[in-house]
mmCIF file of N, CA, C and O in Angstrom:
data_model
loop_
_atom_site.group_PDB
_atom_site.id
_atom_site.type_symbol
_atom_site.label_atom_id
_atom_site.label_comp_id
_atom_site.label_asym_id
_atom_site.label_seq_id
_atom_site.Cartn_x
_atom_site.Cartn_y
_atom_site.Cartn_z
ATOM 1 N N SER A 643 -26.072 10.669 123.171
ATOM 2 C CA SER A 643 -27.226 9.803 123.041
ATOM 3 C C SER A 643 -27.061 8.591 123.955
ATOM 4 O O SER A 643 -25.976 8.324 124.471
ATOM 5 N N LEU A 644 -28.104 7.852 124.098
ATOM 6 C CA LEU A 644 -28.049 6.674 124.957
ATOM 7 C C LEU A 644 -27.087 5.637 124.399
ATOM 8 O O LEU A 644 -26.368 4.977 125.163
ATOM 9 N N GLN A 645 -27.076 5.466 123.093
ATOM 10 C CA GLN A 645 -26.184 4.494 122.463
ATOM 11 C C GLN A 645 -24.722 4.840 122.758
ATOM 12 O O GLN A 645 -23.932 3.968 123.107
ATOM 13 N N GLU A 646 -24.382 6.110 122.649
ATOM 14 C CA GLU A 646 -23.001 6.534 122.902
ATOM 15 C C GLU A 646 -22.623 6.317 124.362
ATOM 16 O O GLU A 646 -21.512 5.921 124.675
ATOM 17 N N ALA A 647 -23.551 6.562 125.267
ATOM 18 C CA ALA A 647 -23.281 6.374 126.684
ATOM 19 C C ALA A 647 -23.154 4.898 127.031
ATOM 20 O O ALA A 647 -22.427 4.532 127.966
ATOM 21 N N ALA A 648 -23.795 4.025 126.266
ATOM 22 C CA ALA A 648 -23.768 2.597 126.571
ATOM 23 C C ALA A 648 -22.562 1.894 125.970
ATOM 24 O O ALA A 648 -22.163 0.819 126.438
ATOM 25 N N LEU A 649 -21.919 2.476 124.967
ATOM 26 C CA LEU A 649 -20.775 1.827 124.297
ATOM 27 C C LEU A 649 -19.629 1.489 125.253
ATOM 28 O O LEU A 649 -19.086 0.376 125.180
ATOM 29 N N PRO A 650 -19.198 2.377 126.138
ATOM 30 C CA PRO A 650 -18.100 2.002 127.045
ATOM 31 C C PRO A 650 -18.452 0.795 127.921
ATOM 32 O O PRO A 650 -17.566 0.099 128.412
ATOM 33 N N TRP A 651 -19.693 0.501 128.093
ATOM 34 C CA TRP A 651 -20.123 -0.629 128.912
ATOM 35 C C TRP A 651 -20.268 -1.898 128.062
ATOM 36 O O TRP A 651 -20.563 -2.968 128.587
ATOM 37 N N GLY A 652 -20.115 -1.729 126.763
ATOM 38 C CA GLY A 652 -20.251 -2.868 125.871
ATOM 39 C C GLY A 652 -21.703 -3.223 125.576
ATOM 40 O O GLY A 652 -21.999 -4.362 125.238
ATOM 41 N N LEU A 653 -22.553 -2.251 125.704
ATOM 42 C CA LEU A 653 -23.976 -2.476 125.468
ATOM 43 C C LEU A 653 -24.410 -1.824 124.157
ATOM 44 O O LEU A 653 -23.866 -0.798 123.756
ATOM 45 N N GLU A 654 -25.383 -2.444 123.526
ATOM 46 C CA GLU A 654 -25.977 -1.850 122.327
ATOM 47 C C GLU A 654 -27.462 -1.632 122.633
ATOM 48 O O GLU A 654 -28.174 -2.557 122.995
ATOM 49 N N ILE A 655 -27.888 -0.425 122.478
ATOM 50 C CA ILE A 655 -29.286 -0.088 122.744
ATOM 51 C C ILE A 655 -30.016 -0.078 121.417
ATOM 52 O O ILE A 655 -29.664 0.651 120.502
ATOM 53 N N ARG A 656 -31.047 -0.911 121.338
ATOM 54 C CA ARG A 656 -31.813 -1.004 120.093
ATOM 55 C C ARG A 656 -33.121 -0.214 120.189
ATOM 56 O O ARG A 656 -33.610 0.283 119.198
ATOM 57 N N ARG A 657 -33.677 -0.145 121.356
ATOM 58 C CA ARG A 657 -34.877 0.662 121.539
ATOM 59 C C ARG A 657 -35.012 0.983 123.020
ATOM 60 O O ARG A 657 -34.438 0.322 123.875
ATOM 61 N N TYR A 658 -35.780 2.005 123.305
ATOM 62 C CA TYR A 658 -36.037 2.375 124.691
ATOM 63 C C TYR A 658 -37.453 2.924 124.775
ATOM 64 O O TYR A 658 -38.070 3.273 123.778
ATOM 65 N N GLU A 659 -37.979 2.967 125.983
ATOM 66 C CA GLU A 659 -39.350 3.385 126.214
ATOM 67 C C GLU A 659 -39.367 4.459 127.289
ATOM 68 O O GLU A 659 -38.755 4.309 128.341
ATOM 69 N N ILE A 660 -40.083 5.529 126.992
ATOM 70 C CA ILE A 660 -40.265 6.596 127.972
ATOM 71 C C ILE A 660 -41.550 6.276 128.719
ATOM 72 O O ILE A 660 -42.614 6.143 128.120
ATOM 73 N N THR A 661 -41.459 6.128 130.025
ATOM 74 C CA THR A 661 -42.633 5.723 130.799
ATOM 75 C C THR A 661 -43.336 6.885 131.476
ATOM 76 O O THR A 661 -44.512 6.791 131.786
ATOM 77 N N GLU A 662 -42.642 7.968 131.694
ATOM 78 C CA GLU A 662 -43.281 9.099 132.360
ATOM 79 C C GLU A 662 -42.589 10.394 131.960
ATOM 80 O O GLU A 662 -41.370 10.467 131.926
ATOM 81 N N ILE A 663 -43.421 11.389 131.666
ATOM 82 C CA ILE A 663 -42.905 12.726 131.372
ATOM 83 C C ILE A 663 -43.606 13.675 132.328
ATOM 84 O O ILE A 663 -44.822 13.655 132.447
ATOM 85 N N THR A 664 -42.850 14.505 132.971
ATOM 86 C CA THR A 664 -43.422 15.491 133.884
ATOM 87 C C THR A 664 -43.164 16.876 133.293
ATOM 88 O O THR A 664 -42.056 17.402 133.397
ATOM 89 N N PRO A 665 -44.183 17.455 132.648
ATOM 90 C CA PRO A 665 -43.990 18.784 132.068
ATOM 91 C C PRO A 665 -43.885 19.841 133.169
ATOM 92 O O PRO A 665 -44.402 19.646 134.275
ATOM 93 N N ASP A 666 -43.239 20.946 132.842
ATOM 94 C CA ASP A 666 -43.118 22.003 133.856
ATOM 95 C C ASP A 666 -44.487 22.650 134.086
ATOM 96 O O ASP A 666 -45.458 22.392 133.379
ATOM 97 N N HIS A 667 -44.559 23.482 135.072
ATOM 98 C CA HIS A 667 -45.823 24.059 135.522
ATOM 99 C C HIS A 667 -46.530 24.854 134.420
ATOM 100 O O HIS A 667 -47.744 24.716 134.234
ATOM 101 N N GLN A 668 -45.809 25.682 133.681
ATOM 102 C CA GLN A 668 -46.404 26.501 132.625
ATOM 103 C C GLN A 668 -47.005 25.639 131.516
ATOM 104 O O GLN A 668 -48.098 25.926 131.017
ATOM 105 N N ILE A 669 -46.295 24.588 131.137
ATOM 106 C CA ILE A 669 -46.803 23.701 130.096
ATOM 107 C C ILE A 669 -48.051 22.971 130.595
ATOM 108 O O ILE A 669 -49.028 22.810 129.869
ATOM 109 N N ARG A 670 -48.022 22.563 131.864
ATOM 110 C CA ARG A 670 -49.178 21.872 132.453
ATOM 111 C C ARG A 670 -50.415 22.788 132.441
ATOM 112 O O ARG A 670 -51.513 22.360 132.108
ATOM 113 N N ILE A 671 -50.223 24.053 132.793
ATOM 114 C CA ILE A 671 -51.323 25.027 132.772
ATOM 115 C C ILE A 671 -51.863 25.178 131.353
ATOM 116 O O ILE A 671 -53.079 25.178 131.132
ATOM 117 N N ALA A 672 -50.959 25.293 130.377
ATOM 118 C CA ALA A 672 -51.377 25.435 128.976
ATOM 119 C C ALA A 672 -52.138 24.199 128.510
ATOM 120 O O ALA A 672 -53.154 24.314 127.810
ATOM 121 N N MET A 673 -51.674 23.016 128.893
ATOM 122 C CA MET A 673 -52.358 21.781 128.514
ATOM 123 C C MET A 673 -53.750 21.716 129.137
ATOM 124 O O MET A 673 -54.722 21.295 128.479
ATOM 125 N N ASP A 674 -53.867 22.122 130.387
ATOM 126 C CA ASP A 674 -55.167 22.123 131.063
ATOM 127 C C ASP A 674 -56.130 23.104 130.393
ATOM 128 O O ASP A 674 -57.315 22.795 130.213
ATOM 129 N N LYS A 675 -55.622 24.280 130.031
ATOM 130 C CA LYS A 675 -56.466 25.267 129.339
ATOM 131 C C LYS A 675 -56.936 24.734 127.992
ATOM 132 O O LYS A 675 -58.096 24.908 127.605
ATOM 133 N N GLN A 676 -56.043 24.074 127.270
ATOM 134 C CA GLN A 676 -56.392 23.522 125.965
ATOM 135 C C GLN A 676 -57.451 22.429 126.119
ATOM 136 O O GLN A 676 -58.422 22.374 125.352
ATOM 137 N N ALA A 677 -57.291 21.568 127.103
ATOM 138 C CA ALA A 677 -58.267 20.504 127.336
ATOM 139 C C ALA A 677 -59.626 21.094 127.717
ATOM 140 O O ALA A 677 -60.671 20.630 127.242
ATOM 141 N N ALA A 678 -59.624 22.118 128.557
ATOM 142 C CA ALA A 678 -60.881 22.766 128.959
ATOM 143 C C ALA A 678 -61.549 23.425 127.754
ATOM 144 O O ALA A 678 -62.775 23.345 127.590
ATOM 145 N N ALA A 679 -60.766 24.059 126.896
ATOM 146 C CA ALA A 679 -61.315 24.703 125.702
ATOM 147 C C ALA A 679 -61.919 23.660 124.760
ATOM 148 O O ALA A 679 -62.990 23.889 124.182
ATOM 149 N N GLU A 680 -61.276 22.520 124.641
ATOM 150 C CA GLU A 680 -61.804 21.459 123.774
ATOM 151 C C GLU A 680 -63.113 20.892 124.341
ATOM 152 O O GLU A 680 -64.060 20.655 123.600
ATOM 153 N N ARG A 681 -63.176 20.692 125.641
ATOM 154 C CA ARG A 681 -64.415 20.214 126.265
ATOM 155 C C ARG A 681 -65.539 21.235 126.058
ATOM 156 O O ARG A 681 -66.676 20.870 125.751
ATOM 157 N N ASP A 682 -65.214 22.515 126.212
ATOM 158 C CA ASP A 682 -66.198 23.587 126.026
ATOM 159 C C ASP A 682 -66.688 23.620 124.577
ATOM 160 O O ASP A 682 -67.884 23.749 124.310
ATOM 161 N N ARG A 683 -65.772 23.438 123.635
ATOM 162 C CA ARG A 683 -66.130 23.432 122.218
ATOM 163 C C ARG A 683 -67.062 22.257 121.910
ATOM 164 O O ARG A 683 -68.098 22.422 121.253
ATOM 165 N N ARG A 684 -66.725 21.074 122.425
ATOM 166 C CA ARG A 684 -67.572 19.902 122.195
ATOM 167 C C ARG A 684 -68.955 20.101 122.810
ATOM 168 O O ARG A 684 -69.963 19.698 122.226
ATOM 169 N N GLU A 685 -69.003 20.719 123.975
ATOM 170 C CA GLU A 685 -70.284 20.989 124.625
ATOM 171 C C GLU A 685 -71.145 21.902 123.749
ATOM 172 O O GLU A 685 -72.334 21.659 123.568
ATOM 173 N N HIS A 686 -70.545 22.941 123.200
ATOM 174 C CA HIS A 686 -71.283 23.871 122.342
ATOM 175 C C HIS A 686 -71.780 23.174 121.075
ATOM 176 O O HIS A 686 -72.916 23.409 120.635
ATOM 177 N N VAL A 687 -70.942 22.331 120.499
ATOM 178 C CA VAL A 687 -71.338 21.613 119.284
ATOM 179 C C VAL A 687 -72.513 20.681 119.588
ATOM 180 O O VAL A 687 -73.507 20.654 118.853
ATOM 181 N N LEU A 688 -72.413 19.924 120.683
ATOM 182 C CA LEU A 688 -73.496 19.007 121.050
ATOM 183 C C LEU A 688 -74.785 19.760 121.369
ATOM 184 O O LEU A 688 -75.879 19.333 120.989
ATOM 185 N N ARG A 689 -74.652 20.891 122.048
ATOM 186 C CA ARG A 689 -75.842 21.688 122.379
ATOM 187 C C ARG A 689 -76.496 22.215 121.086
ATOM 188 O O ARG A 689 -77.714 22.177 120.936
ATOM 189 N N ALA A 690 -75.673 22.682 120.139
ATOM 190 C CA ALA A 690 -76.203 23.199 118.870
ATOM 191 C C ALA A 690 -76.887 22.083 118.079
ATOM 192 O O ALA A 690 -77.956 22.298 117.492
ATOM 193 N N GLU A 691 -76.279 20.893 118.065
ATOM 194 C CA GLU A 691 -76.895 19.770 117.363
ATOM 195 C C GLU A 691 -78.222 19.388 118.023
ATOM 196 O O GLU A 691 -79.192 19.070 117.334
ATOM 197 N N GLY A 692 -78.262 19.418 119.343
ATOM 198 C CA GLY A 692 -79.505 19.125 120.057
ATOM 199 C C GLY A 692 -80.583 20.149 119.756
ATOM 200 O O GLY A 692 -81.750 19.797 119.544
ATOM 201 N N ASP A 693 -80.203 21.430 119.737
ATOM 202 C CA ASP A 693 -81.163 22.493 119.408
ATOM 203 C C ASP A 693 -81.700 22.321 117.990
ATOM 204 O O ASP A 693 -82.896 22.489 117.735
ATOM 205 N N LYS A 694 -80.811 21.967 117.075
ATOM 206 C CA LYS A 694 -81.219 21.767 115.679
ATOM 207 C C LYS A 694 -82.202 20.604 115.580
ATOM 208 O O LYS A 694 -83.246 20.717 114.923
ATOM 209 N N GLN A 695 -81.890 19.501 116.240
ATOM 210 C CA GLN A 695 -82.764 18.334 116.191
ATOM 211 C C GLN A 695 -84.117 18.635 116.839
ATOM 212 O O GLN A 695 -85.165 18.236 116.327
ATOM 213 N N ARG A 696 -84.095 19.366 117.960
ATOM 214 C CA ARG A 696 -85.346 19.729 118.614
ATOM 215 C C ARG A 696 -86.213 20.588 117.684
ATOM 216 O O ARG A 696 -87.412 20.375 117.561
ATOM 217 N N ALA A 697 -85.586 21.552 117.003
ATOM 218 C CA ALA A 697 -86.327 22.420 116.082
ATOM 219 C C ALA A 697 -86.915 21.613 114.927
ATOM 220 O O ALA A 697 -88.058 21.833 114.526
ATOM 221 N N GLN A 698 -86.137 20.662 114.398
ATOM 222 C CA GLN A 698 -86.633 19.836 113.301
ATOM 223 C C GLN A 698 -87.811 18.979 113.749
ATOM 224 O O GLN A 698 -88.825 18.894 113.044
ATOM 225 N N LEU A 699 -87.696 18.360 114.918
ATOM 226 C CA LEU A 699 -88.775 17.511 115.412
ATOM 227 C C LEU A 699 -90.027 18.322 115.728
ATOM 228 O O LEU A 699 -91.147 17.882 115.451
ATOM 229 N N THR A 700 -89.837 19.512 116.287
ATOM 230 C CA THR A 700 -90.978 20.385 116.566
ATOM 231 C C THR A 700 -91.670 20.770 115.268
ATOM 232 O O THR A 700 -92.904 20.737 115.167
ATOM 233 N N SER A 701 -90.883 21.113 114.265
ATOM 234 C CA SER A 701 -91.435 21.493 112.963
ATOM 235 C C SER A 701 -92.211 20.330 112.337
ATOM 236 O O SER A 701 -93.295 20.517 111.807
ATOM 237 N N GLU A 702 -91.643 19.130 112.417
ATOM 238 C CA GLU A 702 -92.329 17.961 111.875
ATOM 239 C C GLU A 702 -93.631 17.709 112.636
ATOM 240 O O GLU A 702 -94.646 17.349 112.037
ATOM 241 N N GLY A 703 -93.610 17.902 113.946
ATOM 242 C CA GLY A 703 -94.817 17.727 114.750
ATOM 243 C C GLY A 703 -95.902 18.709 114.355
ATOM 244 O O GLY A 703 -97.081 18.337 114.227
ATOM 245 N N VAL A 704 -95.531 19.960 114.143
ATOM 246 C CA VAL A 704 -96.499 20.978 113.722
ATOM 247 C C VAL A 704 -97.052 20.624 112.348
ATOM 248 O O VAL A 704 -98.265 20.726 112.105
ATOM 249 N N LYS A 705 -96.179 20.189 111.460
ATOM 250 C CA LYS A 705 -96.611 19.819 110.104
ATOM 251 C C LYS A 705 -97.623 18.667 110.156
ATOM 252 O O LYS A 705 -98.664 18.719 109.492
ATOM 253 N N ILE A 706 -97.337 17.641 110.943
ATOM 254 C CA ILE A 706 -98.244 16.499 111.069
ATOM 255 C C ILE A 706 -99.565 16.939 111.681
ATOM 256 O O ILE A 706 -100.647 16.534 111.230
ATOM 257 N N SER A 707 -99.491 17.779 112.693
ATOM 258 C CA SER A 707 -100.703 18.273 113.351
ATOM 259 C C SER A 707 -101.578 19.047 112.369
ATOM 260 O O SER A 707 -102.798 18.839 112.306
ATOM 261 N N LEU A 708 -100.962 19.931 111.597
ATOM 262 C CA LEU A 708 -101.726 20.716 110.609
ATOM 263 C C LEU A 708 -102.324 19.816 109.529
ATOM 264 O O LEU A 708 -103.466 20.011 109.106
ATOM 265 N N LYS A 709 -101.566 18.817 109.108
ATOM 266 C CA LYS A 709 -102.060 17.890 108.087
ATOM 267 C C LYS A 709 -103.258 17.113 108.639
ATOM 268 O O LYS A 709 -104.280 16.977 107.952
ATOM 269 N N ASN A 710 -103.143 16.606 109.863
ATOM 270 C CA ASN A 710 -104.248 15.860 110.464
ATOM 271 C C ASN A 710 -105.491 16.738 110.635
ATOM 272 O O ASN A 710 -106.614 16.300 110.383
ATOM 273 N N GLU A 711 -105.269 17.971 111.063
ATOM 274 C CA GLU A 711 -106.392 18.901 111.237
ATOM 275 C C GLU A 711 -107.068 19.174 109.896
ATOM 276 O O GLU A 711 -108.293 19.181 109.787
ATOM 277 N N SER A 712 -106.271 19.361 108.860
ATOM 278 C CA SER A 712 -106.800 19.623 107.519
ATOM 279 C C SER A 712 -107.593 18.423 107.013
ATOM 280 O O SER A 712 -108.679 18.575 106.438
ATOM 281 N N GLU A 713 -107.047 17.223 107.202
ATOM 282 C CA GLU A 713 -107.749 16.017 106.769
ATOM 283 C C GLU A 713 -109.057 15.852 107.542
ATOM 284 O O GLU A 713 -110.074 15.446 106.982
ATOM 285 N N GLY A 714 -109.044 16.165 108.836
ATOM 286 C CA GLY A 714 -110.262 16.098 109.631
ATOM 287 C C GLY A 714 -111.318 17.067 109.130
ATOM 288 O O GLY A 714 -112.511 16.731 109.041
ATOM 289 N N THR A 715 -110.885 18.267 108.789
ATOM 290 C CA THR A 715 -111.813 19.271 108.251
ATOM 291 C C THR A 715 -112.393 18.801 106.925
ATOM 292 O O THR A 715 -113.589 18.961 106.665
ATOM 293 N N LEU A 716 -111.554 18.213 106.087
ATOM 294 C CA LEU A 716 -112.012 17.709 104.785
ATOM 295 C C LEU A 716 -113.056 16.609 104.983
ATOM 296 O O LEU A 716 -114.102 16.605 104.305
ATOM 297 N N ILE A 717 -112.820 15.695 105.899
ATOM 298 C CA ILE A 717 -113.779 14.624 106.180
ATOM 299 C C ILE A 717 -115.095 15.212 106.686
ATOM 300 O O ILE A 717 -116.183 14.802 106.265
ATOM 301 N N LYS A 718 -115.010 16.201 107.548
ATOM 302 C CA LYS A 718 -116.209 16.857 108.091
ATOM 303 C C LYS A 718 -117.023 17.491 106.960
ATOM 304 O O LYS A 718 -118.242 17.338 106.889
ATOM 305 N N ILE A 719 -116.345 18.203 106.068
ATOM 306 C CA ILE A 719 -117.024 18.873 104.955
ATOM 307 C C ILE A 719 -117.680 17.836 104.043
ATOM 308 O O ILE A 719 -118.826 18.010 103.612
ATOM 309 N N LYS A 720 -116.969 16.735 103.751
ATOM 310 C CA LYS A 720 -117.539 15.688 102.898
ATOM 311 C C LYS A 720 -118.767 15.067 103.555
ATOM 312 O O LYS A 720 -119.778 14.816 102.891
ATOM 313 N N ASN A 721 -118.677 14.812 104.862
ATOM 314 C CA ASN A 721 -119.819 14.228 105.578
ATOM 315 C C ASN A 721 -121.016 15.177 105.578
ATOM 316 O O ASN A 721 -122.170 14.748 105.392
ATOM 317 N N GLU A 722 -120.764 16.453 105.803
ATOM 318 C CA GLU A 722 -121.851 17.437 105.790
ATOM 319 C C GLU A 722 -122.477 17.528 104.405
ATOM 320 O O GLU A 722 -123.710 17.635 104.259
ATOM 321 N N ALA A 723 -121.649 17.483 103.361
ATOM 322 C CA ALA A 723 -122.164 17.544 101.988
ATOM 323 C C ALA A 723 -122.989 16.303 101.687
ATOM 324 O O ALA A 723 -124.065 16.394 101.053
ATOM 325 N N GLU A 724 -122.527 15.138 102.115
ATOM 326 C CA GLU A 724 -123.266 13.893 101.901
ATOM 327 C C GLU A 724 -124.606 13.933 102.642
ATOM 328 O O GLU A 724 -125.644 13.518 102.098
ATOM 329 N N ALA A 725 -124.602 14.436 103.874
ATOM 330 C CA ALA A 725 -125.842 14.548 104.649
ATOM 331 C C ALA A 725 -126.801 15.517 103.970
ATOM 332 O O ALA A 725 -128.018 15.247 103.884
ATOM 333 N N SER A 726 -126.304 16.614 103.471
ATOM 334 C CA SER A 726 -127.141 17.602 102.781
ATOM 335 C C SER A 726 -127.730 16.981 101.510
ATOM 336 O O SER A 726 -128.911 17.180 101.193
ATOM 337 N N LYS A 727 -126.921 16.216 100.790
ATOM 338 C CA LYS A 727 -127.379 15.552 99.564
ATOM 339 C C LYS A 727 -128.501 14.566 99.893
ATOM 340 O O LYS A 727 -129.534 14.530 99.204
ATOM 341 N N GLN A 728 -128.310 13.767 100.936
ATOM 342 C CA GLN A 728 -129.332 12.796 101.346
ATOM 343 C C GLN A 728 -130.626 13.499 101.751
ATOM 344 O O GLN A 728 -131.724 13.047 101.415
ATOM 345 N N LYS A 729 -130.509 14.597 102.436
ATOM 346 C CA LYS A 729 -131.684 15.369 102.871
ATOM 347 C C LYS A 729 -132.455 15.870 101.660
ATOM 348 O O LYS A 729 -133.683 15.756 101.590
ATOM 349 N N ILE A 730 -131.736 16.408 100.686
ATOM 350 C CA ILE A 730 -132.376 16.927 99.474
ATOM 351 C C ILE A 730 -133.054 15.798 98.708
ATOM 352 O O ILE A 730 -134.190 15.940 98.232
ATOM 353 N N LEU A 731 -132.403 14.632 98.597
ATOM 354 C CA LEU A 731 -132.982 13.482 97.893
ATOM 355 C C LEU A 731 -134.246 13.006 98.591
ATOM 356 O O LEU A 731 -135.261 12.705 97.944
ATOM 357 N N LEU A 732 -134.184 12.916 99.919
ATOM 358 C CA LEU A 732 -135.367 12.465 100.674
ATOM 359 C C LEU A 732 -136.526 13.453 100.532
ATOM 360 O O LEU A 732 -137.686 13.062 100.404
ATOM 361 N N GLU A 733 -136.209 14.743 100.554
ATOM 362 C CA GLU A 733 -137.256 15.773 100.401
ATOM 363 C C GLU A 733 -137.833 15.709 98.995
ATOM 364 O O GLU A 733 -139.044 15.886 98.792
ATOM 365 N N ALA A 734 -137.011 15.443 97.994
ATOM 366 C CA ALA A 734 -137.489 15.354 96.611
ATOM 367 C C ALA A 734 -138.367 14.127 96.413
ATOM 368 O O ALA A 734 -139.292 14.152 95.590
ATOM 369 N N GLN A 735 -138.145 13.086 97.168
ATOM 370 C CA GLN A 735 -138.943 11.867 97.068
ATOM 371 C C GLN A 735 -140.225 11.998 97.894
ATOM 372 O O GLN A 735 -141.056 11.101 97.891
ATOM 373 N N GLY A 736 -140.345 13.074 98.620
ATOM 374 C CA GLY A 736 -141.531 13.344 99.391
ATOM 375 C C GLY A 736 -141.545 12.679 100.747
ATOM 376 O O GLY A 736 -142.590 12.448 101.321
ATOM 377 N N GLN A 737 -140.458 12.384 101.284
ATOM 378 C CA GLN A 737 -140.414 11.714 102.596
ATOM 379 C C GLN A 737 -140.104 12.665 103.688
ATOM 380 O O GLN A 737 -139.470 13.503 103.885
#
Protein backbone atom coordinates (compact mmCIF):
# COMPACT_ATOMS: atom_id res chain seq x y z
CA SER A 1 0.00 0.00 0.00
CA LEU A 2 1.03 3.61 -0.24
CA GLN A 3 1.38 3.90 3.53
CA GLU A 4 3.79 0.96 3.65
CA ALA A 5 5.85 2.39 0.80
CA ALA A 6 6.04 5.78 2.53
CA LEU A 7 7.17 4.47 5.96
CA PRO A 8 10.87 4.05 5.05
CA TRP A 9 10.85 7.72 4.06
CA GLY A 10 9.31 8.74 7.36
CA LEU A 11 6.08 9.85 5.77
CA GLU A 12 2.54 9.18 6.87
CA ILE A 13 -0.11 9.20 4.18
CA ARG A 14 -3.52 10.22 5.45
CA ARG A 15 -5.34 10.54 2.16
CA TYR A 16 -4.67 10.55 -1.55
CA GLU A 17 -6.53 11.56 -4.68
CA ILE A 18 -6.75 9.76 -7.99
CA THR A 19 -6.77 12.38 -10.73
CA GLU A 20 -6.92 10.26 -13.85
CA ILE A 21 -7.83 6.71 -14.75
CA THR A 22 -7.21 5.35 -18.21
CA PRO A 23 -9.30 2.22 -18.76
CA ASP A 24 -8.10 -0.33 -21.28
CA HIS A 25 -9.57 -0.42 -24.76
CA GLN A 26 -12.17 -3.16 -24.09
CA ILE A 27 -13.52 -1.40 -21.01
CA ARG A 28 -13.67 1.90 -22.93
CA ILE A 29 -15.69 0.21 -25.71
CA ALA A 30 -18.07 -1.29 -23.12
CA MET A 31 -18.49 2.09 -21.42
CA ASP A 32 -19.24 3.77 -24.75
CA LYS A 33 -21.82 1.11 -25.62
CA GLN A 34 -23.47 1.51 -22.23
CA ALA A 35 -23.61 5.30 -22.60
CA ALA A 36 -25.08 4.98 -26.11
CA ALA A 37 -27.69 2.50 -24.86
CA GLU A 38 -28.68 4.87 -22.05
CA ARG A 39 -29.03 7.80 -24.46
CA ASP A 40 -31.14 5.60 -26.77
CA ARG A 41 -33.33 4.52 -23.84
CA ARG A 42 -33.88 8.13 -22.73
CA GLU A 43 -34.74 9.10 -26.30
CA HIS A 44 -37.38 6.36 -26.49
CA VAL A 45 -38.86 7.35 -23.14
CA LEU A 46 -39.06 11.03 -24.13
CA ARG A 47 -40.56 10.15 -27.51
CA ALA A 48 -43.19 7.92 -25.83
CA GLU A 49 -44.05 10.66 -23.33
CA GLY A 50 -44.38 13.15 -26.19
CA ASP A 51 -46.64 10.78 -28.13
CA LYS A 52 -48.79 10.26 -25.04
CA GLN A 53 -49.11 13.99 -24.42
CA ARG A 54 -49.93 14.65 -28.08
CA ALA A 55 -52.67 11.98 -27.99
CA GLN A 56 -54.13 13.44 -24.79
CA LEU A 57 -54.15 16.99 -26.17
CA THR A 58 -55.68 15.82 -29.45
CA SER A 59 -58.38 13.95 -27.54
CA GLU A 60 -59.13 17.00 -25.39
CA GLY A 61 -59.32 19.14 -28.54
CA VAL A 62 -61.81 16.76 -30.15
CA LYS A 63 -63.86 16.67 -26.95
CA ILE A 64 -64.00 20.48 -26.76
CA SER A 65 -64.87 20.72 -30.45
CA LEU A 66 -67.72 18.21 -30.10
CA LYS A 67 -69.01 19.98 -26.98
CA ASN A 68 -68.96 23.37 -28.73
CA GLU A 69 -70.70 21.92 -31.79
CA SER A 70 -73.36 20.32 -29.58
CA GLU A 71 -73.94 23.56 -27.67
CA GLY A 72 -74.22 25.44 -30.97
CA THR A 73 -76.80 22.96 -32.22
CA LEU A 74 -78.75 23.29 -28.98
CA ILE A 75 -78.78 27.10 -29.28
CA LYS A 76 -79.93 26.82 -32.91
CA ILE A 77 -82.78 24.47 -31.96
CA LYS A 78 -83.87 26.76 -29.09
CA ASN A 79 -83.81 29.80 -31.39
CA GLU A 80 -85.83 27.98 -34.06
CA ALA A 81 -88.36 26.84 -31.44
CA GLU A 82 -88.65 30.39 -30.07
CA ALA A 83 -89.15 31.77 -33.60
CA SER A 84 -91.80 29.13 -34.32
CA LYS A 85 -93.56 29.98 -31.03
CA GLN A 86 -93.56 33.70 -31.88
CA LYS A 87 -94.93 32.98 -35.35
CA ILE A 88 -97.77 30.89 -33.92
CA LEU A 89 -98.60 33.58 -31.32
CA LEU A 90 -98.64 36.32 -33.96
CA GLU A 91 -100.84 34.21 -36.26
CA ALA A 92 -103.22 33.49 -33.35
CA GLN A 93 -103.49 37.21 -32.62
CA GLY A 94 -104.39 37.77 -36.25
CA GLN A 95 -101.32 39.68 -37.31
